[in-house]
Amino acid sequence: MKQLTLDDWIPGGKYYESHQPFSPTKILFCNQYNILCFSDGFVILSNDKIHQNSTQSTSFNQLCQPYYHSYSELSSKANCEIKHPTFYFCEAEGGFILLHLYEDIHFLIVKLNIEHNEIEDVTIANAPEVPLYVQSNENGIVAFSTQRNNLYILDQKRRFNILYHCTTNYKINKTPSRDEFGIEHLIHWSPDNQKIAFYLTEDEKVPEYPYIHLTDIDAPNNKRFLTHTTKYPFAGQESESTRIGILDIETKKIVFIDCKDDPTEIPGTQRSINHQNSYMPCLSWAIDSKHIYVCELERSQKYFQAKKYSADSGTFESFLFDEEDDCYVEPEHSFLSISKSKFIFLSQRTGYNHLYLYDEELKQTETLTQGEWNVTQCIGYSNNKIIYLSTENSLLNQDAYWIDIDSKKTSFLTEKKGHHTLYLNKTNNKWIDCFDAHDNPGEIIFNGESVYSIENPLNGYDLPKQTIGSFPYTLHSQGKMIDHAIYYRVTFPMNYQKGKKYPVIFYVYGGPHVQLISNHWGSSTKGFEEMMSTEGYYVLCADPITSMNRGHKEESVIYPYLNKAQIEDYDASLDYFFKHFEDADRNKIAVYGWSFGGYMTLSMLLMSKYRDHFKIGVAGGAVIDWRYYEVMYSERYMGYENFLDKESKVAKENDIKEKIDLLQTHLYLIHCDNDPVVLPLHPLSLINKINKTGEILDLIDFYLFPGHEHNVKGPQRIALMNKIKSMISNYLNK
């Protein structure tokens, strides 16, 4: 059997991509053609070709091979280097024109002869400024913002026109709320493609944090070190404010939605919102392109209002509904407008994420789905049916369903149970389903009619054995008793021999919006489990009650103490593991995690009942003190009020520095010097506290990775993994 190396297992490795299933990263539609985008190229398939080949025993890899265009092919024709471009639009004009941004000021325009499957022409369009946030509409027009606070379009005639220049303190070159609340796009096209709604952010009062970029000493005009700052809204301090602009493409007229114009007391609402400190998620267009919907979330994040505004004037039109919770509410899904007076929205109001139909004329809400499971995504609307993904079949799955709005009848969209990513063609209501499972590299399902299997890229390789399971547990954290299941994955040591004792590595995360254990191809730890397995270790990974897709009822136990429930669940996971894997050595355990996982690594070293059994903890990009973390996240899970009180018990209880004197195990801290998410301030503040006492200095090592942000990406990730492997081995092999 062939052996895999770090270059095969780890993202950024030389051969990593070649050992991943041949599955699209993005799918676009144009008429009868399907554009499948991959990490190093793209394929255009007609529906006829798809159906013709489905009658044969053809794999998806074989189906795509004759029509595959690599980026190296485009690079030679364009006479420039193309790496991982993003596709924005394609259209038929005697062939295909594909627009995608690849770097700097350049757009690449590719014209294809579909019939002969040839690239006819490649041209470059240089934008006046570097495009930052780009969004295309269905007519092939691209809108983008720039660093200089301008909004441009690249029209169908491939001309760049400026639409708007912002001269106020508000900026249109960054998404608001630090990408929280599901806000992924700065720019939103109207359904009729005539208007653009976009976010503006003002952060004049937000403090700045400095960084240093190392540069090549021999580079032209080199200043040795380049410094820059980033605006960072610390919890409890001044935050940014948000506005929404609506721009008419033809007239260039712009209006603004200003919540300050809303009535102070809106009939039917539970209370008013302080507009100075509110957030504006869920920006969505009504199907008539004359109105937009938005949620206004108060800074405490315990209450929000859903409202409707005129797209012509920006004025407030009507209050729709509101929601409140003792811990937090988290509106983060767009509204799906299906008629002039009806829309679909996702809400956790029952403790689980479900679909609701709201009728504006009747001012009433109708429940479409219900149960102790989550709808994870609303895909779209077709023939009076809503297509969605959910965990109804299993918490480990993301299966595809449709529900008839009138009859409420629900059915599987496909019978395959596992992990589905769905793309819906709005023009003809056809869909493409990218499916995979833990033991299946995947299938591509075209409208339920044609199914193509993806070839297994790991056939013929010696792979570590893995098992996934769960066990019931009753949580007793913070005076609450909650029955739930703890899911786990165990990776066995390579060349496993029964009767031999093996050291254990516990990989942790434990924070919101992350699920490590799922019925999905490949682990969620980016090759770490497999890497350590080859070194002769058991690797245990578990999802506690606070992990994603549990529903608000379970996930919200994180409030306001961010590590207590996880520590209890993690201790229970170790109890279960050592009971059922008797050849695991409970006296040789390492714990490792990154970001929130780094915070949980430290929490386990200091407070777990297994703290005497840990030989080393590796904490990468770890949060130390949540007062140094961003407003939106910290205040949601700990409470805004707990950051206003400097003597807050909650803030101190969540601060690793307050308990660091309990450390009795070797700790290896790793951080990136340009991390804009968890600032380098975190590990430095911890080391500063340790230096003052001097009592546990011999237990601490610190490694700063230069030139990277919140994690190490690219080829240097191999060096990071080797460093972590070496440190763990030094202590577990003693």
XYZ file of C-alpha atoms in Angstrom:
734
model
C 0.000 0.000 0.000
C 1.188 3.535 -0.795
C 1.916 5.922 2.082
C 0.744 9.547 2.346
C 3.043 12.328 3.583
C 2.416 15.787 5.055
C 2.455 17.194 1.506
C -0.530 14.933 0.808
C -2.485 15.432 4.054
C -2.034 19.139 4.821
C -3.644 22.042 2.887
C -0.860 23.937 1.162
C 1.162 20.753 0.648
C 2.571 20.052 -2.818
C 0.173 17.195 -3.503
C -2.759 18.088 -1.264
C -5.129 19.117 -4.077
C -4.446 15.941 -6.063
C -5.635 13.873 -3.096
C -8.947 15.708 -2.746
C -12.155 14.505 -4.430
C -12.783 16.130 -7.827
C -15.745 18.197 -6.667
C -16.787 21.711 -7.762
C -16.111 24.621 -5.434
C -18.807 26.711 -7.109
C -21.493 26.220 -9.781
C -22.995 28.832 -12.104
C -25.775 28.541 -14.667
C -26.323 30.068 -18.085
C -29.219 28.906 -20.265
C -28.728 25.170 -20.927
C -25.135 25.238 -19.722
C -23.687 24.435 -16.307
C -20.389 26.036 -15.311
C -18.503 23.971 -12.754
C -15.592 25.759 -11.062
C -12.714 23.817 -9.494
C -9.587 24.755 -7.569
C -7.421 24.760 -10.702
C -9.810 25.073 -13.645
C -13.386 24.971 -14.902
C -15.769 22.873 -16.990
C -18.787 23.886 -19.052
C -21.364 21.151 -19.601
C -24.604 21.289 -21.551
C -27.628 19.457 -20.175
C -27.555 17.241 -23.281
C -24.005 16.059 -22.574
C -24.904 15.349 -18.965
C -27.901 13.192 -19.846
C -26.171 11.378 -22.725
C -23.328 10.192 -20.522
C -25.539 9.221 -17.576
C -26.679 6.094 -19.414
C -23.101 4.779 -19.329
C -20.922 3.802 -16.384
C -19.118 7.133 -16.503
C -17.584 8.730 -13.431
C -17.850 12.453 -12.802
C -14.102 12.736 -13.395
C -14.493 11.088 -16.812
C -17.504 13.217 -17.688
C -15.555 16.450 -17.078
C -12.170 15.483 -18.510
C -12.865 16.271 -22.227
C -14.247 19.706 -21.349
C -11.760 20.732 -18.660
C -9.911 24.063 -18.986
C -7.063 24.572 -16.523
C -5.865 27.902 -15.188
C -2.418 27.133 -16.569
C -4.024 27.025 -20.028
C -5.610 30.419 -19.428
C -2.355 31.763 -18.001
C -0.456 30.992 -21.207
C -3.149 32.593 -23.374
C -3.479 35.663 -21.158
C 0.298 35.930 -20.643
C -0.122 36.301 -16.882
C -0.262 34.074 -13.836
C -3.717 32.946 -12.740
C -4.189 31.348 -9.339
C -7.516 30.475 -7.710
C -9.666 33.093 -9.471
C -13.287 33.672 -8.528
C -16.022 33.336 -11.139
C -18.676 36.024 -11.154
C -20.709 35.647 -14.306
C -20.905 33.939 -17.653
C -23.089 34.614 -20.663
C -23.612 33.354 -24.191
C -22.698 35.663 -27.076
C -21.820 33.271 -29.866
C -19.880 31.435 -27.184
C -19.231 32.014 -23.489
C -17.762 35.013 -21.803
C -16.535 34.279 -18.308
C -15.631 37.080 -15.970
C -13.542 36.445 -12.941
C -11.321 38.523 -10.732
C -7.925 37.081 -10.050
C -5.733 39.762 -8.493
C -4.915 43.468 -8.312
C -6.941 45.573 -10.781
C -7.492 42.868 -13.350
C -10.606 41.158 -14.647
C -10.105 38.284 -17.053
C -12.596 37.847 -19.897
C -12.637 34.439 -21.558
C -14.596 33.702 -24.712
C -15.221 30.056 -25.538
C -16.387 28.195 -28.599
C -18.798 25.827 -26.887
C -19.378 23.581 -29.874
C -15.683 22.860 -30.346
C -14.796 23.255 -26.646
C -12.022 25.753 -27.398
C -10.896 29.004 -25.832
C -11.291 31.566 -28.597
C -9.964 34.605 -26.830
C -8.665 35.829 -23.480
C -8.571 39.532 -22.727
C -7.814 41.546 -19.626
C -9.873 44.498 -18.427
C -8.039 46.724 -15.955
C -10.222 48.419 -13.384
C -9.448 52.043 -12.391
C -8.817 50.847 -8.829
C -8.328 47.563 -7.008
C -11.763 45.888 -6.674
C -12.500 44.735 -3.133
C -16.058 43.430 -2.906
C -17.458 42.215 -6.220
C -20.969 41.053 -7.068
C -22.546 40.333 -10.466
C -26.158 40.365 -11.566
C -27.983 38.066 -13.978
C -27.352 40.384 -16.931
C -23.586 40.095 -16.722
C -22.959 43.459 -15.071
C -20.422 43.478 -12.254
C -20.497 45.981 -9.382
C -17.592 46.456 -7.001
C -16.334 48.762 -4.268
C -12.782 50.056 -3.866
C -10.401 51.194 -1.151
C -10.930 54.816 -2.159
C -14.609 54.589 -1.215
C -15.915 54.322 -4.764
C -18.595 52.103 -6.246
C -18.094 51.000 -9.876
C -19.777 48.799 -12.437
C -18.236 46.838 -15.284
C -21.048 46.764 -17.841
C -21.863 44.369 -20.685
C -19.731 46.409 -23.087
C -16.803 45.933 -20.697
C -16.643 49.586 -19.686
C -15.886 50.726 -16.146
C -18.224 53.422 -14.839
C -18.210 54.996 -11.409
C -21.637 54.972 -9.777
C -20.964 56.618 -6.445
C -18.178 58.213 -4.429
C -18.720 58.393 -0.680
C -17.362 61.620 0.814
C -18.579 61.082 4.391
C -16.958 59.143 7.231
C -18.854 56.079 6.083
C -16.938 53.481 4.071
C -18.030 51.136 1.301
C -14.810 49.132 1.302
C -15.563 46.716 4.147
C -18.415 44.486 5.208
C -20.089 45.631 8.421
C -19.999 43.915 11.793
C -16.723 42.095 10.985
C -18.556 39.523 8.834
C -20.776 38.447 11.728
C -24.560 37.826 11.460
C -24.161 35.956 8.175
C -23.227 39.153 6.309
C -21.090 37.898 3.424
C -21.839 40.429 0.693
C -21.422 44.189 0.728
C -23.417 44.591 -2.512
C -26.923 43.233 -3.231
C -28.489 43.469 -6.718
C -32.264 43.890 -7.014
C -34.215 41.091 -8.770
C -34.807 43.341 -11.805
C -31.070 44.189 -11.927
C -31.827 47.924 -11.920
C -30.749 48.809 -8.380
C -28.011 48.015 -5.895
C -28.399 47.955 -2.126
C -25.097 48.178 -0.274
C -23.685 48.542 3.213
C -21.761 51.551 4.502
C -19.749 51.413 7.724
C -18.539 54.237 9.962
C -15.756 53.392 12.425
C -14.171 56.742 13.337
C -14.389 56.065 17.083
C -13.148 52.477 16.841
C -9.574 52.147 18.189
C -6.698 51.153 15.920
C -4.358 48.224 16.446
C -0.834 48.284 14.906
C 0.896 45.593 12.835
C 4.347 45.196 11.314
C 4.913 43.560 7.916
C 8.342 42.065 7.346
C 9.658 42.941 3.878
C 12.515 41.907 1.640
C 15.599 43.933 2.599
C 16.690 44.070 -1.058
C 13.320 45.107 -2.471
C 13.120 48.426 -4.376
C 12.094 51.357 -2.183
C 12.215 49.034 0.799
C 11.586 50.637 4.185
C 12.769 47.540 6.064
C 9.501 47.254 7.926
C 6.055 48.357 6.791
C 3.607 49.221 9.546
C -0.145 49.465 9.270
C -3.124 49.567 11.585
C -6.511 47.935 11.630
C -9.724 49.196 13.193
C -10.670 46.794 15.973
C -13.851 47.235 18.064
C -13.005 45.791 21.479
C -15.850 44.359 23.544
C -17.526 46.968 25.730
C -15.948 49.868 23.841
C -16.904 52.049 20.879
C -18.202 50.072 17.915
C -18.944 50.872 14.282
C -22.281 52.074 12.928
C -23.975 50.873 9.751
C -26.075 52.444 7.001
C -27.659 50.969 3.889
C -27.609 52.787 0.564
C -29.828 52.051 -2.438
C -28.570 53.181 -5.832
C -30.425 53.323 -9.154
C -28.021 52.165 -11.903
C -29.534 54.235 -14.713
C -30.127 57.547 -12.923
C -27.322 57.150 -10.329
C -29.777 58.463 -7.766
C -28.960 57.240 -4.281
C -31.098 57.109 -1.135
C -30.221 55.881 2.334
C -32.122 53.844 4.852
C -31.721 55.635 8.119
C -33.200 53.892 11.135
C -33.226 57.220 12.951
C -36.232 58.108 10.777
C -38.189 55.135 12.120
C -40.885 55.893 14.666
C -39.457 55.700 18.166
C -42.263 53.421 19.261
C -43.545 51.119 16.509
C -47.014 49.647 17.172
C -46.813 45.928 17.877
C -43.157 45.935 18.950
C -41.944 44.921 22.383
C -39.755 48.002 22.736
C -37.714 50.584 20.839
C -34.075 50.126 19.751
C -31.168 52.492 20.267
C -30.289 53.133 16.610
C -26.835 54.497 17.458
C -25.562 51.060 18.485
C -27.603 48.648 16.379
C -26.651 46.098 13.705
C -28.367 45.623 10.322
C -28.249 41.965 9.204
C -30.442 40.017 6.743
C -30.523 42.692 4.019
C -32.851 41.248 1.332
C -34.766 42.453 -1.718
C -38.499 42.005 -2.162
C -39.424 40.188 -5.358
C -40.920 43.400 -6.825
C -37.548 45.258 -6.517
C -39.451 48.151 -4.909
C -38.760 47.267 -1.290
C -36.065 45.801 0.890
C -36.247 43.858 4.126
C -33.753 44.163 6.956
C -33.450 43.178 10.600
C -32.324 45.739 13.146
C -30.537 44.063 16.050
C -29.878 46.007 19.225
C -26.320 46.014 20.566
C -27.165 43.682 23.463
C -28.158 41.130 20.774
C -31.096 40.018 22.873
C -33.724 41.668 20.658
C -34.323 42.476 16.970
C -37.019 43.895 14.707
C -37.702 42.859 11.101
C -38.722 45.853 8.988
C -39.568 46.869 5.430
C -38.319 49.985 3.587
C -39.032 51.682 0.267
C -36.260 51.147 -2.287
C -37.190 54.401 -4.038
C -37.075 56.733 -1.040
C -35.392 54.693 1.705
C -38.241 55.520 4.072
C -39.615 53.147 6.680
C -42.799 51.415 5.518
C -43.790 48.747 7.998
C -42.852 46.704 11.029
C -43.027 42.959 10.326
C -42.163 41.066 13.516
C -39.672 41.015 16.380
C -37.917 38.386 18.504
C -36.313 38.390 21.946
C -34.285 35.938 24.039
C -32.761 36.016 27.535
C -29.351 34.944 26.141
C -29.153 36.187 22.545
C -30.962 36.209 19.213
C -28.988 35.676 16.035
C -30.721 36.653 12.767
C -28.317 35.711 9.980
C -30.335 34.399 7.013
C -31.713 36.434 4.126
C -35.466 36.659 3.572
C -36.739 34.755 0.517
C -39.437 36.830 -1.186
C -41.838 34.543 -3.099
C -44.659 36.968 -3.991
C -45.627 40.599 -3.581
C -46.856 40.026 -0.026
C -45.187 36.799 1.141
C -41.690 35.798 2.131
C -39.894 32.917 3.835
C -37.576 33.439 6.790
C -35.526 31.256 9.127
C -35.921 31.670 12.882
C -34.752 29.964 16.085
C -37.798 31.184 18.001
C -38.710 27.620 19.111
C -35.135 26.744 20.077
C -34.386 25.240 16.659
C -33.892 26.852 13.255
C -37.065 26.480 11.170
C -38.849 27.845 8.111
C -41.729 30.290 8.454
C -44.025 31.861 5.878
C -44.937 35.478 6.589
C -47.956 37.129 4.938
C -47.651 40.933 4.954
C -51.309 41.510 4.096
C -52.591 39.320 6.914
C -49.705 40.272 9.237
C -49.360 36.669 10.326
C -46.751 33.931 10.411
C -47.287 30.329 9.348
C -44.988 27.538 10.543
C -43.638 25.392 7.700
C -41.191 23.078 9.489
C -40.948 22.016 13.105
C -39.145 19.519 15.323
C -36.008 19.116 17.428
C -33.673 19.613 14.476
C -32.389 22.502 12.355
C -33.021 23.805 8.877
C -29.454 24.759 7.962
C -30.151 26.596 4.695
C -33.089 27.723 2.573
C -31.962 27.108 -1.020
C -34.823 28.602 -3.002
C -38.420 28.571 -4.188
C -39.723 26.529 -7.137
C -43.249 25.454 -8.199
C -44.821 26.336 -4.859
C -42.142 24.355 -3.039
C -39.322 25.465 -0.766
C -36.052 23.586 -1.208
C -33.928 23.434 1.921
C -31.166 21.561 3.763
C -31.640 20.225 7.278
C -30.439 17.875 10.025
C -33.848 16.204 10.359
C -32.478 12.745 9.528
C -29.358 13.110 11.700
C -27.355 15.814 13.411
C -24.367 14.504 11.447
C -26.111 15.012 8.101
C -27.089 17.920 5.894
C -29.784 16.356 3.741
C -31.834 17.954 0.955
C -35.635 18.295 1.178
C -38.519 20.143 -0.366
C -41.806 21.174 1.279
C -45.049 22.090 -0.464
C -46.255 25.407 0.964
C -49.954 24.519 0.742
C -50.046 20.876 1.816
C -46.976 21.064 4.107
C -45.918 17.739 2.584
C -42.162 17.164 2.980
C -39.999 14.815 0.927
C -36.342 14.084 0.312
C -35.080 15.932 -2.725
C -32.610 13.063 -3.078
C -32.570 9.810 -1.125
C -28.823 10.022 -0.495
C -28.194 10.653 3.205
C -25.012 12.508 4.108
C -23.732 15.998 3.322
C -25.385 17.951 0.496
C -24.472 21.267 -1.121
C -27.224 22.395 -3.474
C -27.263 24.845 -6.407
C -30.583 25.956 -7.923
C -30.929 27.345 -11.458
C -33.566 30.067 -11.078
C -34.158 30.213 -14.827
C -35.427 26.662 -15.332
C -35.759 25.423 -11.719
C -33.201 22.661 -12.302
C -30.679 21.899 -9.599
C -27.287 20.308 -9.038
C -26.523 18.484 -5.809
C -22.939 17.907 -4.648
C -23.166 15.001 -2.239
C -20.609 13.215 -0.090
C -20.456 11.158 3.099
C -17.829 10.007 5.559
C -17.215 6.823 3.546
C -18.074 8.227 0.102
C -15.918 10.816 -1.742
C -19.030 12.052 -3.429
C -21.596 12.095 -6.194
C -22.856 14.890 -8.430
C -26.603 14.651 -8.959
C -28.124 16.649 -11.821
C -31.790 17.429 -11.098
C -32.307 13.965 -9.630
C -32.066 12.461 -13.113
C -28.343 11.909 -13.739
C -25.962 10.688 -11.042
C -22.184 10.627 -11.411
C -19.829 9.133 -8.834
C -16.624 10.965 -7.933
C -13.540 8.772 -8.053
C -11.839 8.101 -4.727
C -8.476 9.927 -4.811
C -7.172 7.813 -1.910
C -7.645 4.400 -3.484
C -4.518 2.321 -3.055
C -3.225 4.292 -0.062
C -2.686 3.027 3.450
C -5.140 5.042 5.562
C -5.676 5.190 9.317
C -8.809 3.584 10.691
C -11.463 5.994 11.948
C -14.693 5.465 13.831
C -17.523 7.941 14.463
C -20.032 7.548 17.269
C -22.015 9.244 20.006
C -23.127 8.663 23.564
C -25.825 10.259 25.769
C -24.871 12.666 28.507
C -26.683 14.946 30.935
C -25.020 18.331 31.300
C -25.037 19.861 34.780
C -23.271 23.125 33.927
C -24.414 26.412 35.467
C -27.296 24.829 37.320
C -28.846 23.450 34.124
C -29.581 19.806 33.398
C -29.729 19.160 29.660
C -29.870 15.711 28.092
C -27.959 15.621 24.830
C -25.616 13.510 22.721
C -21.856 13.999 22.496
C -20.499 13.057 19.080
C -16.924 11.889 18.669
C -14.412 10.646 16.120
C -11.488 8.387 16.989
C -8.534 7.985 14.634
C -6.513 4.873 15.395
C -2.714 4.750 15.349
C -1.302 3.525 12.053
C 0.039 -0.038 12.234
C -2.184 -0.547 15.263
C -1.288 -3.574 17.407
C -3.779 -4.859 19.935
C -2.476 -4.974 23.493
C 0.002 -2.119 23.081
C -0.497 1.143 24.986
C -0.831 4.264 22.842
C -0.611 7.948 23.829
C -3.607 10.175 23.049
C -4.076 13.567 21.412
C -7.348 15.393 22.096
C -8.246 17.866 19.338
C -10.691 20.519 20.618
C -12.681 23.497 19.366
C -15.990 23.784 21.224
C -17.081 27.210 19.986
C -20.244 28.291 18.143
C -20.703 27.875 14.382
C -18.275 24.955 14.050
C -19.072 21.249 13.787
C -16.085 18.910 13.652
C -17.962 15.594 13.602
C -20.248 15.086 10.606
C -21.151 12.619 7.880
C -18.829 14.446 5.508
C -15.835 13.248 3.482
C -12.579 13.874 5.314
C -12.114 15.176 8.825
C -12.552 18.823 9.786
C -9.081 19.129 11.311
C -7.236 19.628 8.003
C -5.088 16.528 8.103
C -3.993 16.853 11.737
C -5.628 13.598 12.845
C -4.126 11.599 10.001
C -0.702 13.192 10.505
C -0.571 12.267 14.184
C -1.962 8.806 13.506
C 1.079 8.035 11.356
C 3.228 8.903 14.394
C 1.510 6.216 16.478
C -1.090 8.210 18.419
C -4.784 7.875 19.069
C -6.519 11.125 18.116
C -9.834 11.909 19.789
C -12.086 14.683 18.506
C -15.468 15.529 20.085
C -18.288 18.029 19.552
C -19.717 19.365 22.832
C -23.187 20.793 23.342
C -22.110 24.261 22.155
C -21.131 23.102 18.645
C -23.051 24.022 15.480
C -26.412 22.569 14.383
C -27.557 21.686 17.909
C -30.209 24.357 17.949
C -30.389 27.452 20.130
C -31.796 25.439 23.020
C -28.513 23.561 23.422
C -25.988 25.964 21.892
C -27.003 28.869 24.137
C -25.702 27.097 27.270
C -22.441 28.834 26.319
C -23.960 32.051 27.732
C -22.368 33.727 29.691
C -19.481 31.394 30.659
C -17.707 30.429 27.470
C -15.902 27.271 28.599
C -17.777 25.609 31.469
C -20.213 23.456 29.474
C -17.472 22.386 27.057
C -15.084 21.342 29.833
C -17.799 19.150 31.331
C -18.584 17.564 27.950
C -14.905 17.131 27.104
C -14.251 15.428 30.442
C -17.197 13.120 29.735
C -15.726 12.407 26.283
C -12.403 11.400 27.811
C -14.212 9.205 30.366
C -16.078 7.444 27.569
C -12.970 7.130 25.403
C -10.776 5.523 28.041
C -13.590 3.168 29.047
C -14.020 1.855 25.501
C -10.428 2.106 24.251
C -8.528 0.332 26.975
C -5.196 0.389 25.133
C -5.142 4.198 25.230
C -2.694 5.567 27.813
C -4.588 7.968 30.111
C -1.291 9.205 31.560
C 0.000 10.424 28.211
C -2.468 12.940 26.787
C -1.854 16.063 24.695
C -4.557 18.637 23.939
C -4.483 20.891 20.866
C -6.748 23.508 19.288
C -6.726 26.770 17.334
C -8.662 30.038 17.829
C -11.621 29.154 20.095
C -9.958 25.736 20.193
C -6.847 27.429 21.567
C -8.989 28.993 24.280
C -10.447 25.566 25.073
C -6.967 24.015 25.113
C -5.976 26.460 27.842
C -9.278 25.915 29.654
C -8.714 22.153 29.704
C -5.146 22.525 31.000
C -6.355 24.745 33.838
C -9.774 23.351 34.798
C -10.349 19.840 33.423
C -10.421 16.921 35.838
C -7.810 15.389 33.508
C -5.362 18.253 34.010
C -2.999 15.928 35.909
C -2.910 13.569 32.922
C -2.014 16.130 30.229
C 1.664 16.186 29.262
C 1.408 19.186 26.918
C -1.111 21.616 25.501
C -0.691 23.403 22.151
C -2.828 26.552 21.830
C -2.768 28.272 18.447
C -4.300 31.709 17.790
C -5.928 31.460 21.215
C -8.295 33.974 22.762
C -7.014 34.799 26.251
C -9.213 37.650 27.452
C -12.594 38.247 25.775
C -12.324 41.953 26.601
C -9.654 42.006 23.898
C -11.952 40.323 21.366
C -14.494 41.931 19.034
C -17.734 43.564 20.139
C -20.139 41.449 18.099
C -18.923 38.029 19.230
C -17.909 38.637 22.855
C -21.002 40.630 23.765
C -23.337 38.071 22.169
C -22.048 35.139 24.202
C -21.113 36.943 27.438
C -23.601 39.819 27.624
C -23.003 43.478 26.766
C -23.542 44.506 30.388
C -20.662 42.309 31.555
C -18.191 44.446 29.608
C -19.446 47.732 31.035
C -18.625 46.648 34.594
C -14.824 46.557 35.107
C -15.292 44.255 38.101
C -17.590 41.889 36.237
C -17.445 38.357 37.636
C -18.358 36.953 34.212
C -15.517 38.747 32.410
C -12.970 37.603 34.978
C -14.272 34.028 35.014
C -13.782 33.820 31.230
C -10.290 35.371 31.344
C -7.494 32.791 31.075
C -5.059 35.164 32.816
C -7.106 34.920 36.014
C -6.400 31.170 36.296
C -2.985 30.800 34.675
C -1.355 30.184 38.062
C -3.089 26.782 38.039
C -0.973 25.664 35.085
C 1.080 22.559 35.841
C 1.559 21.187 32.321
C 3.812 22.390 29.527
C 2.066 24.973 27.339
C 3.090 25.792 23.772
C 1.551 29.038 22.479
C 1.554 29.766 18.731
C 0.322 32.975 17.132
C 0.535 34.781 13.787
C 1.941 38.303 13.868
C -0.701 39.766 11.509
C -3.753 38.092 13.024
C -6.680 40.545 12.566
C -9.165 38.268 14.353
C -7.433 37.208 17.573
C -4.920 40.016 17.985
C -1.319 39.225 19.075
C -2.299 41.214 22.144
C -3.812 37.992 23.531
C -0.713 35.789 23.952
C 1.424 38.829 24.805
C -0.917 39.778 27.650
C -0.704 36.239 29.024
C 3.088 36.129 28.792
C 3.254 39.548 30.442
C 1.187 38.224 33.377
C 3.442 35.152 33.669
C 6.622 37.253 33.511
C 5.468 39.322 36.472
C 5.112 36.304 38.736
C 7.930 34.221 37.256
C 6.538 31.084 38.891
C 5.607 29.053 35.785
C 8.010 30.486 33.205
C 9.598 27.077 32.712
C 6.246 25.673 31.530
C 5.751 28.156 28.661
C 7.046 28.199 25.090
C 5.919 30.782 22.538
C 6.308 30.748 18.756
C 5.340 33.729 16.571
C 4.637 32.894 12.932
C 5.480 35.948 10.783
C 3.558 37.097 7.717
C 0.298 35.251 8.388
C -3.130 36.191 9.687
C -5.476 34.037 11.786
C -3.853 30.768 10.731
C -0.935 29.646 8.593
C -1.970 28.977 5.013
C -0.102 27.852 1.940
C 3.165 25.879 1.851
C 4.291 27.215 5.252
C 1.470 25.294 6.888
C 3.672 22.209 6.527
C 6.277 23.917 8.736
C 3.577 24.733 11.297
C 2.356 21.128 11.405
C 5.914 19.805 11.741
C 6.466 22.203 14.659
C 3.294 21.034 16.422
C 4.098 17.362 15.775
C 7.607 17.809 17.133
C 6.468 19.554 20.329
C 3.779 16.965 21.086
C 6.124 14.059 20.400
C 8.772 15.507 22.702
C 6.405 15.271 25.663
C 4.270 12.225 24.855
C 7.244 10.015 24.074
C 9.048 10.696 27.347
